[in-house]
mmCIF file of C-alpha atoms in Angstrom:
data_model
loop_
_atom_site.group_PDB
_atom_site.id
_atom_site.type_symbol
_atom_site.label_atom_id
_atom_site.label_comp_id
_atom_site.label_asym_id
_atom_site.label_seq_id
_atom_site.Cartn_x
_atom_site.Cartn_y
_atom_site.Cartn_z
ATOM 1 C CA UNK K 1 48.476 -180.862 -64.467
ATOM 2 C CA UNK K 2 49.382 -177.693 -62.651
ATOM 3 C CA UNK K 3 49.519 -179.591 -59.517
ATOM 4 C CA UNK K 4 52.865 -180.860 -60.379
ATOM 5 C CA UNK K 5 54.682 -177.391 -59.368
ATOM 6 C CA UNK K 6 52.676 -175.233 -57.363
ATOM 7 C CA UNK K 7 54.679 -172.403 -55.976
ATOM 8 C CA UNK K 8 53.806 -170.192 -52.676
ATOM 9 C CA UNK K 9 55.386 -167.357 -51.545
ATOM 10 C CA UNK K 10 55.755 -165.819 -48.116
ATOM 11 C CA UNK K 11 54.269 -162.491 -47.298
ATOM 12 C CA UNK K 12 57.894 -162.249 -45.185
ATOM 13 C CA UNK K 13 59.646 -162.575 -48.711
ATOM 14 C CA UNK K 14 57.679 -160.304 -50.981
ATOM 15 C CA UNK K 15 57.543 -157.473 -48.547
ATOM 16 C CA UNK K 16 61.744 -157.523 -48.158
ATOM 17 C CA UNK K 17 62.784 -156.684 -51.470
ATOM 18 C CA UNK K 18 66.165 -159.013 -51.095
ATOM 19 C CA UNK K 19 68.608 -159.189 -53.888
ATOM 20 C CA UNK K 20 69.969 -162.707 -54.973
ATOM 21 C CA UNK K 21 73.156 -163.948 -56.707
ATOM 22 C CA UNK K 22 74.016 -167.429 -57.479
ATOM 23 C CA UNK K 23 75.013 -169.728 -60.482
ATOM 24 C CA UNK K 24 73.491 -171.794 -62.033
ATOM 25 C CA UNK K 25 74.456 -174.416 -65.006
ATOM 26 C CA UNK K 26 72.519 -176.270 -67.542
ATOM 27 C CA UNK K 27 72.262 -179.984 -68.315
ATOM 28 C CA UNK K 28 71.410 -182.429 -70.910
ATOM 29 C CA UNK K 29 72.193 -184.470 -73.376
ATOM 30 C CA UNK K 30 73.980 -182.603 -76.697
ATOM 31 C CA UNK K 31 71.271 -180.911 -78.823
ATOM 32 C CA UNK K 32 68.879 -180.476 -75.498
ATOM 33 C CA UNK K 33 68.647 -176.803 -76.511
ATOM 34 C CA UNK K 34 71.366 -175.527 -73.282
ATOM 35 C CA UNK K 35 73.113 -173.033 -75.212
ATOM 36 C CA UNK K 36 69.948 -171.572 -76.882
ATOM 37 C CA UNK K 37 67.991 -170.925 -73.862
ATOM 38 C CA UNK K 38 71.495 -170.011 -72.182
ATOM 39 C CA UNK K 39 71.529 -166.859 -75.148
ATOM 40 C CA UNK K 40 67.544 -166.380 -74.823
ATOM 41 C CA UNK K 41 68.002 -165.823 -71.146
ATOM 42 C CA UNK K 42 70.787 -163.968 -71.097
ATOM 43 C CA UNK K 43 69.649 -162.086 -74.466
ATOM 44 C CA UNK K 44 72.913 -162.267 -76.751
ATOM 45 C CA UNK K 45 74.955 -165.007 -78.393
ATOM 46 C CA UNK K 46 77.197 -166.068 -75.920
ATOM 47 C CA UNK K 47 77.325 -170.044 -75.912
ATOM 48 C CA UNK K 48 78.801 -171.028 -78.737
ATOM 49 C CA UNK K 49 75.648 -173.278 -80.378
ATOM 50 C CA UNK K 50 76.182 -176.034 -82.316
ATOM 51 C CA UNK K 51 74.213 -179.269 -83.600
ATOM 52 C CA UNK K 52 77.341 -181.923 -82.174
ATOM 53 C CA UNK K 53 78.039 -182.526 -78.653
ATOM 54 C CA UNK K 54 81.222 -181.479 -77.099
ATOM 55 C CA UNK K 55 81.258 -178.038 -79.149
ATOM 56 C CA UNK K 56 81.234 -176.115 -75.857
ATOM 57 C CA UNK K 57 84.195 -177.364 -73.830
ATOM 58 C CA UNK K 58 84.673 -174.397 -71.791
ATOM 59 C CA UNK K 59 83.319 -172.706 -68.870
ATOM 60 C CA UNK K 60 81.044 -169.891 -70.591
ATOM 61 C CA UNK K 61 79.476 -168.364 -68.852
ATOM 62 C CA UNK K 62 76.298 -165.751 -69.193
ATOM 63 C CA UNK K 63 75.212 -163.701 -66.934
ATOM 64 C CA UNK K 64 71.407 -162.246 -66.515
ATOM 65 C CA UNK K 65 71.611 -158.795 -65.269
ATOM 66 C CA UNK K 66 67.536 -158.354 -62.967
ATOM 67 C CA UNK K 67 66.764 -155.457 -60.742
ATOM 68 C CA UNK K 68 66.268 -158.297 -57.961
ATOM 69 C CA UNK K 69 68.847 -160.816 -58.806
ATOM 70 C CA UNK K 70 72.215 -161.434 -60.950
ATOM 71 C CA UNK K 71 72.089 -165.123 -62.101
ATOM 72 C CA UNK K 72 75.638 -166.879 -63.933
ATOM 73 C CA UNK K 73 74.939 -169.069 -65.834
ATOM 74 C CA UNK K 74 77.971 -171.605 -65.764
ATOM 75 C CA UNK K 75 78.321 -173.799 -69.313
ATOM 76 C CA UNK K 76 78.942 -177.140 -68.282
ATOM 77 C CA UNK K 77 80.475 -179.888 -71.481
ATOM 78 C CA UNK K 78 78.118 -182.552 -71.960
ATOM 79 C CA UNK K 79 78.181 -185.278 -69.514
ATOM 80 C CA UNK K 80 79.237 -188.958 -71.595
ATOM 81 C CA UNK K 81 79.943 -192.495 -70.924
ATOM 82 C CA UNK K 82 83.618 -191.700 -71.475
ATOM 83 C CA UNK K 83 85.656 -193.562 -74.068
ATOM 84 C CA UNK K 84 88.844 -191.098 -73.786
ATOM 85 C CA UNK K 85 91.104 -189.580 -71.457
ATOM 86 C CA UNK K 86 89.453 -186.384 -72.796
ATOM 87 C CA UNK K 87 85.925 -187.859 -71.859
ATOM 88 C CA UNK K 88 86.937 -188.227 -68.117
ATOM 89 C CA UNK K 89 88.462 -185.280 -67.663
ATOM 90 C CA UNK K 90 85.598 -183.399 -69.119
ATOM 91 C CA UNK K 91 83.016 -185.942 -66.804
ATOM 92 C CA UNK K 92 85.207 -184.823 -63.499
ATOM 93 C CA UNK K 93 84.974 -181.507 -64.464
ATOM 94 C CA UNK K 94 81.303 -181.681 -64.963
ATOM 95 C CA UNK K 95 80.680 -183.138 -61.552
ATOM 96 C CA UNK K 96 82.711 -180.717 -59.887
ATOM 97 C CA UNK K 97 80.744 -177.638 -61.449
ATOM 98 C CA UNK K 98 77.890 -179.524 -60.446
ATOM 99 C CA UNK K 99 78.423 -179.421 -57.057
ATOM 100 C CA UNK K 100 79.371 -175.744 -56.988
ATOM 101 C CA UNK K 101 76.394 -174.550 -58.433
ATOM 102 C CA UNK K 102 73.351 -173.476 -56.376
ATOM 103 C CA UNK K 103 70.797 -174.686 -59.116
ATOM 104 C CA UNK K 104 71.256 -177.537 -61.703
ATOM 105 C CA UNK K 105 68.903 -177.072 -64.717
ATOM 106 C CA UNK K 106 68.478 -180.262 -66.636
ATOM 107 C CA UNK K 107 67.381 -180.018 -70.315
ATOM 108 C CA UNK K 108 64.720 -182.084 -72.178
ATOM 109 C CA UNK K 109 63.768 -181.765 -75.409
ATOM 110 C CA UNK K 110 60.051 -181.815 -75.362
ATOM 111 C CA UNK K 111 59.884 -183.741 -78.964
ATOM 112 C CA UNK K 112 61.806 -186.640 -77.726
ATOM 113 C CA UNK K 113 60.987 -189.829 -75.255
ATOM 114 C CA UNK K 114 63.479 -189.846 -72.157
ATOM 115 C CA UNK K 115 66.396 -192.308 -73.359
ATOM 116 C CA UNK K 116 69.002 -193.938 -71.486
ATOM 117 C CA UNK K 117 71.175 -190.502 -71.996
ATOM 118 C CA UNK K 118 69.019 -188.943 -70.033
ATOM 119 C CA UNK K 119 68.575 -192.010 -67.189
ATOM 120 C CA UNK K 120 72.445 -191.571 -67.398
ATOM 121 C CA UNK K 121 72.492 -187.966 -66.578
ATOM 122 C CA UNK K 122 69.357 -187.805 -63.926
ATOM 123 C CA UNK K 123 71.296 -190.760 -62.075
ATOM 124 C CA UNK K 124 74.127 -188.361 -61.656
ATOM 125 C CA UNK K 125 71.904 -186.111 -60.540
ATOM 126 C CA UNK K 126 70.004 -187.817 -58.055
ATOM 127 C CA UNK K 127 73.966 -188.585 -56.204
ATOM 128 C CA UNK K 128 74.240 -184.606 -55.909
ATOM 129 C CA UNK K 129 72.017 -184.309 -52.875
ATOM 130 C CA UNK K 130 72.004 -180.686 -51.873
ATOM 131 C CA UNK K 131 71.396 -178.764 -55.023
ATOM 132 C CA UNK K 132 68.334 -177.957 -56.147
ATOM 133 C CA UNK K 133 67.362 -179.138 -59.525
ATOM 134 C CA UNK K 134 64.705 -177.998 -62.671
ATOM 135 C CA UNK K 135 63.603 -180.017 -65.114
ATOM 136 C CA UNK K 136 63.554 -177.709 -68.196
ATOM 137 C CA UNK K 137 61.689 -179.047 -71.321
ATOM 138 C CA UNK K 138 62.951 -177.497 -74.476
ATOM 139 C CA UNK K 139 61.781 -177.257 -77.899
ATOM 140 C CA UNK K 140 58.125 -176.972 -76.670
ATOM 141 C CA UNK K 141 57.229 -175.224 -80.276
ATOM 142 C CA UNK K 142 57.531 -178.736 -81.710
ATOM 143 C CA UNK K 143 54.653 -180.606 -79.781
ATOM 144 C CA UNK K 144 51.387 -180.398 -79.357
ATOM 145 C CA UNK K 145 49.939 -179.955 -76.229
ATOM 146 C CA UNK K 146 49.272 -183.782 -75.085
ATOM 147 C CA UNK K 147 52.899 -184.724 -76.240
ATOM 148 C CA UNK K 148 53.793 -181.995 -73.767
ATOM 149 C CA UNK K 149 51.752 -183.586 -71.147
ATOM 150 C CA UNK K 150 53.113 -187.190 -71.443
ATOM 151 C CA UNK K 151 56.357 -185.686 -70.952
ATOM 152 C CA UNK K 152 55.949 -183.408 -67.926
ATOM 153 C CA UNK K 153 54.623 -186.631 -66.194
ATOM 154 C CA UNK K 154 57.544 -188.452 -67.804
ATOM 155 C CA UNK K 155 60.034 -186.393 -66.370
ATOM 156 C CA UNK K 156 58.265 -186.153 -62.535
ATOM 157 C CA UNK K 157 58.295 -190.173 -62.761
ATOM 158 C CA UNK K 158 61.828 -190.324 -63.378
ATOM 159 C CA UNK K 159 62.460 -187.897 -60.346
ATOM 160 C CA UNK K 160 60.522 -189.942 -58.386
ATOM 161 C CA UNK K 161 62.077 -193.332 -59.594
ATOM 162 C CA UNK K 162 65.603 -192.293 -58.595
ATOM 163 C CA UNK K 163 64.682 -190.595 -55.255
ATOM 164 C CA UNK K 164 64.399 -187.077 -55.628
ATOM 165 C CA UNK K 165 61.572 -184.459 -56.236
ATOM 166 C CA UNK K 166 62.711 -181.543 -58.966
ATOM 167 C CA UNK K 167 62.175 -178.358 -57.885
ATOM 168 C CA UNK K 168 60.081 -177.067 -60.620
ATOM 169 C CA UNK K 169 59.586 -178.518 -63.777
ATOM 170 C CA UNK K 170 59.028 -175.648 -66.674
ATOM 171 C CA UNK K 171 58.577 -175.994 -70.277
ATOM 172 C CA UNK K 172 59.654 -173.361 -72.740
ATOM 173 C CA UNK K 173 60.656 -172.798 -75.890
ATOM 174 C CA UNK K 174 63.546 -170.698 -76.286
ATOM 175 C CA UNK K 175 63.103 -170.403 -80.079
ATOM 176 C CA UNK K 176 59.770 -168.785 -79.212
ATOM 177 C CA UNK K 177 60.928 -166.727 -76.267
ATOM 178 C CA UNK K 178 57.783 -168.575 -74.578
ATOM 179 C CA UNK K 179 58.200 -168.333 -70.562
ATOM 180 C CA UNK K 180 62.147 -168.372 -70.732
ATOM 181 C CA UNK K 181 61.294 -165.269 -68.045
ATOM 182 C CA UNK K 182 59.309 -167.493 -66.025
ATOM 183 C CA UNK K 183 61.974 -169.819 -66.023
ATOM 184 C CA UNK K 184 64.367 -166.947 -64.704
ATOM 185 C CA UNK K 185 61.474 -165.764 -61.907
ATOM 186 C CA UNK K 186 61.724 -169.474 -60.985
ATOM 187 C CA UNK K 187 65.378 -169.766 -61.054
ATOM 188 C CA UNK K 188 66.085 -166.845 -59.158
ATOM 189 C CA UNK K 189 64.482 -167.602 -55.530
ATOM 190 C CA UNK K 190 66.702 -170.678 -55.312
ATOM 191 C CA UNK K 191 69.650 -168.123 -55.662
ATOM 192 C CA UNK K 192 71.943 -167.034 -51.927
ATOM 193 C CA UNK K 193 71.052 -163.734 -51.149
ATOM 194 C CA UNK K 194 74.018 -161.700 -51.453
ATOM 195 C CA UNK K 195 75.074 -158.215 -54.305
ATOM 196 C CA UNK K 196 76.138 -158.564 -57.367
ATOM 197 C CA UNK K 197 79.014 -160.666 -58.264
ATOM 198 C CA UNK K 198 79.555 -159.370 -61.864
ATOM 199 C CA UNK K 199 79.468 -155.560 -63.351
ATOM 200 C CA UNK K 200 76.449 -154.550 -64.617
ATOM 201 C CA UNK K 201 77.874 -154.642 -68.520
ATOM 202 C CA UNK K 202 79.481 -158.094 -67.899
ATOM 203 C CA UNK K 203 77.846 -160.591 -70.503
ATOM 204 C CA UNK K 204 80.318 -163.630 -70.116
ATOM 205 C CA UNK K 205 83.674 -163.513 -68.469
ATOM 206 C CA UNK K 206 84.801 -166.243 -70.976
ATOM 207 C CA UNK K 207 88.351 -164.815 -71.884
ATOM 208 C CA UNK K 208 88.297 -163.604 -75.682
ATOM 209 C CA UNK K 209 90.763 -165.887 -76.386
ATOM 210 C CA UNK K 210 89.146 -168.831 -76.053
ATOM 211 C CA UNK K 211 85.815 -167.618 -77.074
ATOM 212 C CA UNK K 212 87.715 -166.687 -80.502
ATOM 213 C CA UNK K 213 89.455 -170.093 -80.757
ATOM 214 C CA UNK K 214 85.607 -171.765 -80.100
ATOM 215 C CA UNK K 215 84.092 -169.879 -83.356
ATOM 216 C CA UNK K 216 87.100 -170.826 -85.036
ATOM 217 C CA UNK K 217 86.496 -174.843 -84.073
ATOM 218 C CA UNK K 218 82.748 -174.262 -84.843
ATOM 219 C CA UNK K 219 83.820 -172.770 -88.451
ATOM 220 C CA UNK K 220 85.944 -175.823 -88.891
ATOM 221 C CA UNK K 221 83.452 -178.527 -88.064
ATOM 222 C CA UNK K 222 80.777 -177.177 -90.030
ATOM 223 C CA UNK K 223 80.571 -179.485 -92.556
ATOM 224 C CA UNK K 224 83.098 -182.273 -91.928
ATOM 225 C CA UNK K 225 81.726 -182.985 -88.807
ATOM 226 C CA UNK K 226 80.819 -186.670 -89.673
ATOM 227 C CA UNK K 227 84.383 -187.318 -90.562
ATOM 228 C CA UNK K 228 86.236 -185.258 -87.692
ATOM 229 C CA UNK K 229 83.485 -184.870 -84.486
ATOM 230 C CA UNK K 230 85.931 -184.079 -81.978
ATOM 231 C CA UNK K 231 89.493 -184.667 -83.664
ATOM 232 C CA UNK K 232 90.051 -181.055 -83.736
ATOM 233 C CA UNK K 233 91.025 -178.390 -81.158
ATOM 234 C CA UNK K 234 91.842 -174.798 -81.567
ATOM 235 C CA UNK K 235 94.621 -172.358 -79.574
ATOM 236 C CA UNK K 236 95.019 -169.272 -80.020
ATOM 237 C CA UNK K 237 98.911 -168.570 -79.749
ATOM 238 C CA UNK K 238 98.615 -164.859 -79.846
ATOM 239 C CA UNK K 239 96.693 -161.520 -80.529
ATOM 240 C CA UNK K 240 98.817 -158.437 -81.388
ATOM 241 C CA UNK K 241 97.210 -154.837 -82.719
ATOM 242 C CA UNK K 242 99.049 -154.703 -85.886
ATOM 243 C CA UNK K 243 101.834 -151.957 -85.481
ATOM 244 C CA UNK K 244 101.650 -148.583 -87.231
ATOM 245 C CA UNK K 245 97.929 -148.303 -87.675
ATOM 246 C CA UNK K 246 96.503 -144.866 -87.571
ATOM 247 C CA UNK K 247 94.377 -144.966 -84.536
ATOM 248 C CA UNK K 248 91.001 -145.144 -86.467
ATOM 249 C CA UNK K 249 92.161 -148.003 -88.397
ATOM 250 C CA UNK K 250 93.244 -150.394 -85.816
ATOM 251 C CA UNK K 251 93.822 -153.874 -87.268
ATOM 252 C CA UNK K 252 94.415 -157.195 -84.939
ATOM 253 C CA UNK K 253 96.741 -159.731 -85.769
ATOM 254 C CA UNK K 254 94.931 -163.527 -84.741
ATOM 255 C CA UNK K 255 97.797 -166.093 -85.118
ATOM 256 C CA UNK K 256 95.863 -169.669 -84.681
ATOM 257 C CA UNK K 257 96.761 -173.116 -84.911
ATOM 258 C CA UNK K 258 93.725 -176.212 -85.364
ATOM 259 C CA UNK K 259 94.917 -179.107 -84.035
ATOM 260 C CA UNK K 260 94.042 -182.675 -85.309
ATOM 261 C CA UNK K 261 94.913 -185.795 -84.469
ATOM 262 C CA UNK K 262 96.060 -187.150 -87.665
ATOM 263 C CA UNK K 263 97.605 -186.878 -90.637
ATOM 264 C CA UNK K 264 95.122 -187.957 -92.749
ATOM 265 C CA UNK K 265 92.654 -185.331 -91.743
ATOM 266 C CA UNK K 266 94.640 -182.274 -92.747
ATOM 267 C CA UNK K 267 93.642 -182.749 -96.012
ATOM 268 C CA UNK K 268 89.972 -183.063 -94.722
ATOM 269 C CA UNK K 269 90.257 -179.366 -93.154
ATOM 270 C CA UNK K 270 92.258 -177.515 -95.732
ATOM 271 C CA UNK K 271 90.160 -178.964 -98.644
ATOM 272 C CA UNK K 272 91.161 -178.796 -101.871
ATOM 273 C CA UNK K 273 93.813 -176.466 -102.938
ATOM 274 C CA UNK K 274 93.100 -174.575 -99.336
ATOM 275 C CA UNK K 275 89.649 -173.831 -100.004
ATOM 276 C CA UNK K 276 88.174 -175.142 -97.074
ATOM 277 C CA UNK K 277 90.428 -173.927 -94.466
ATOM 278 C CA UNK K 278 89.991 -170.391 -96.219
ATOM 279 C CA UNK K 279 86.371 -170.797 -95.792
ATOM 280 C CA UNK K 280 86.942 -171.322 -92.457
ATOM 281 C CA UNK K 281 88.651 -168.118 -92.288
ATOM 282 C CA UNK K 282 86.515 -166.304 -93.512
ATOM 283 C CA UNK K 283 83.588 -167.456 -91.725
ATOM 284 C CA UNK K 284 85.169 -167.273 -88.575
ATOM 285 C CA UNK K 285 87.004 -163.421 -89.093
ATOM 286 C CA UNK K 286 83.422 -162.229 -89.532
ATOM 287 C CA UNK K 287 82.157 -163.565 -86.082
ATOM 288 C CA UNK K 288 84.988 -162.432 -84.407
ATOM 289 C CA UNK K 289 85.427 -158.716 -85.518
ATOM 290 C CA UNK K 290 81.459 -158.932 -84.301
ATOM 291 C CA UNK K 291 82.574 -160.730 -81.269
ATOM 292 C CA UNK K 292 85.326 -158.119 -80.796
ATOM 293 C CA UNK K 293 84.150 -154.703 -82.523
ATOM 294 C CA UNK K 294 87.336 -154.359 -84.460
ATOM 295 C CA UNK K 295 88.730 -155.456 -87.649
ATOM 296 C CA UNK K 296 90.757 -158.333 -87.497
ATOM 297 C CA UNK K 297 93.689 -160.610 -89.732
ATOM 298 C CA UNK K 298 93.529 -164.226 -88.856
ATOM 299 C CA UNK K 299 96.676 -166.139 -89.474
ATOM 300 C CA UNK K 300 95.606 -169.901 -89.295
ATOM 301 C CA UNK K 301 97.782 -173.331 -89.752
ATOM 302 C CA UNK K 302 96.562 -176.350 -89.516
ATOM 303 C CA UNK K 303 98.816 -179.230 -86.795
ATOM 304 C CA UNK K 304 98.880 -182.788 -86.555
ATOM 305 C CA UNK K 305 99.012 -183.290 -82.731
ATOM 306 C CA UNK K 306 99.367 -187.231 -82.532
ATOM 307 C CA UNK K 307 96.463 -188.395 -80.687
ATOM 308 C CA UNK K 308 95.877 -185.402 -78.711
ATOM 309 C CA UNK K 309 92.629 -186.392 -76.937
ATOM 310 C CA UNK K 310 94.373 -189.425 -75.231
ATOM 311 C CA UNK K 311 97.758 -187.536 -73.932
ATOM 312 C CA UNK K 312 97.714 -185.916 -70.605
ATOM 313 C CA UNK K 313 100.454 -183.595 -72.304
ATOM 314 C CA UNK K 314 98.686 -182.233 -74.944
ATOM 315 C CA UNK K 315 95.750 -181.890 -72.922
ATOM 316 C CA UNK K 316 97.022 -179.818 -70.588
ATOM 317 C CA UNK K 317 98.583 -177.503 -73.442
ATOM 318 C CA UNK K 318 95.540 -177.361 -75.298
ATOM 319 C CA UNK K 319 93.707 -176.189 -72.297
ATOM 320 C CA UNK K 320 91.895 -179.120 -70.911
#
């Protein structure tokens, strides 16, 4: 079995400490487990993690601070058969990042048989010639040991089927904390040489804005997500420190608006007599004075933007 990825390494290499640099983004169908092992590996909750796809539309990115190496680790959206304007813009985006990065990690839940998602994905893939690419098998607390098996061989047939050989293939279980180091030892030597891109503190260089507007969308799907998957979007319009505050009693002032498409689904998010959208509040104040280390007063109103996911315009304002 351990045939599949044998690694050598060069007396040259070991003896020349170098230091490496290099980003590197995650793949997989929604639910593969990217953003947990992206907050395992990078050891804090950066990725926003949710159980729908599209929750993380942005560019986060985490960053793994190692003596030998600095590894970013670039947040791609899910990859879809796209059914909206939204959904090719997001699938142009993806390819793009794809292209940039120096290592592609593609995720696979170990408790489920490869599906056409995943055909979909590895055939996009095997078109991006030049960058290296791991098979990462997730959720490897969930199987037992032949189920594992079947799918490591799974996973090297499917390489092989569409023409290219993966440059490791490592199973781990982020849940568990089980080898997620390996998989950054492995990661790492397909990293440029080169310093540090990032300061040493830097955990994501997502700006807080948009990070703040994501918990806010995640606080607003829980719950209704069968009714309004991706009908709603988030902005934050501004953040001012609230004016004459004694300076050990700063307060910030988060003025929000939640998009939907809609109408009919304001009444959805605000629930009855407002209690929903106060829940949502609530929920998502908490994160962010956790997020941000300081107390905070979010001001949020729900909008109908008409359709948003299919107009350029609105696209564009809401940040796509």
């Amino acid at each position: 079995m351990g045939a599949m990825s044998v690694r050598t390494q060069s007396s040259e290499e070991s003896a020349e400490a170098v230091h490496r640099a290099g980003f590197a983004c995650f793949v997989g169908r929604p639910n593969a487990g990217k953003s947990t092992l992206t907050n395992a590996l990078v050891g804090q909750k950066v990725a926003i993690t949710a159980n729908q796809p599209q929750t993380t539309r942005h560019t986060v990115r985490g960053i793994v601070h190692r003596p030998d190496a600095q590894l970013i680790l670039v947040d791609t959206p899910g990859l879809h058969k796209p059914r909206t304007l939204l959904g090719e813009r997001l699938n142009d985006v993806v390819r793009t990042t794809w292209a940039e990065v120096d290592v592609i990690g593609f995720c696979l839940p170990a408790n489920e048989k490869l599906g056409p998602g995943d055909r979909f994905i590895a055939k996009e893939l095997a078109s991006i010639k030049k960058t290296p690419k791991i098979a990462i098998v997730t959720k490897t607390d969930l199987v037992d040991g032949k189920t594992l098996a079947e799918q490591l061989i799974a996973i090297d047939q499917l390489g092989k089927e569409l023409g290219f050989e993966w440059a490791e293939i490592v199973p781990v279980s982020a849940v568990g904390d089980q080898q997620v180091n390996l998989l950054a030892d492995l990661i790492v030597p397909l990293l440029p040489e080169g310093p540090a891109l990032y300061p040493e503190g830097d955990l994501t260089d997502e700006p807080e804005q948009v990070m703040i507007a994501e918990l806010i969308r995640e606080a607003a799907l829980e719950g209704v997500r069968d009714e309004l998957p991706h009908s709603i979007a988030v902005v934050v319009e501004e953040m001012l420190p609230r004016e004459d505050r004694p300076a050990d009693k700063p307060l910030l002032d988060i003025h929000a608006f939640v998009y939907i498409e809609r109408p009919s689904q304001k009444g959805i998010i605000i629930g009855p007599k407002g209690k929903r959208l106060k829940e949502v509040g609530i929920k998502s104040r908490k994160q962010i004075e956790a997020l941000l280390g300081t107390p905070v007063f979010l001001d949020l109103h729900v909008k109908v933007a008409k359709d948003w996911q299919r107009d350029p315009r609105q696209l564009r304002k809401l940040g796509f």
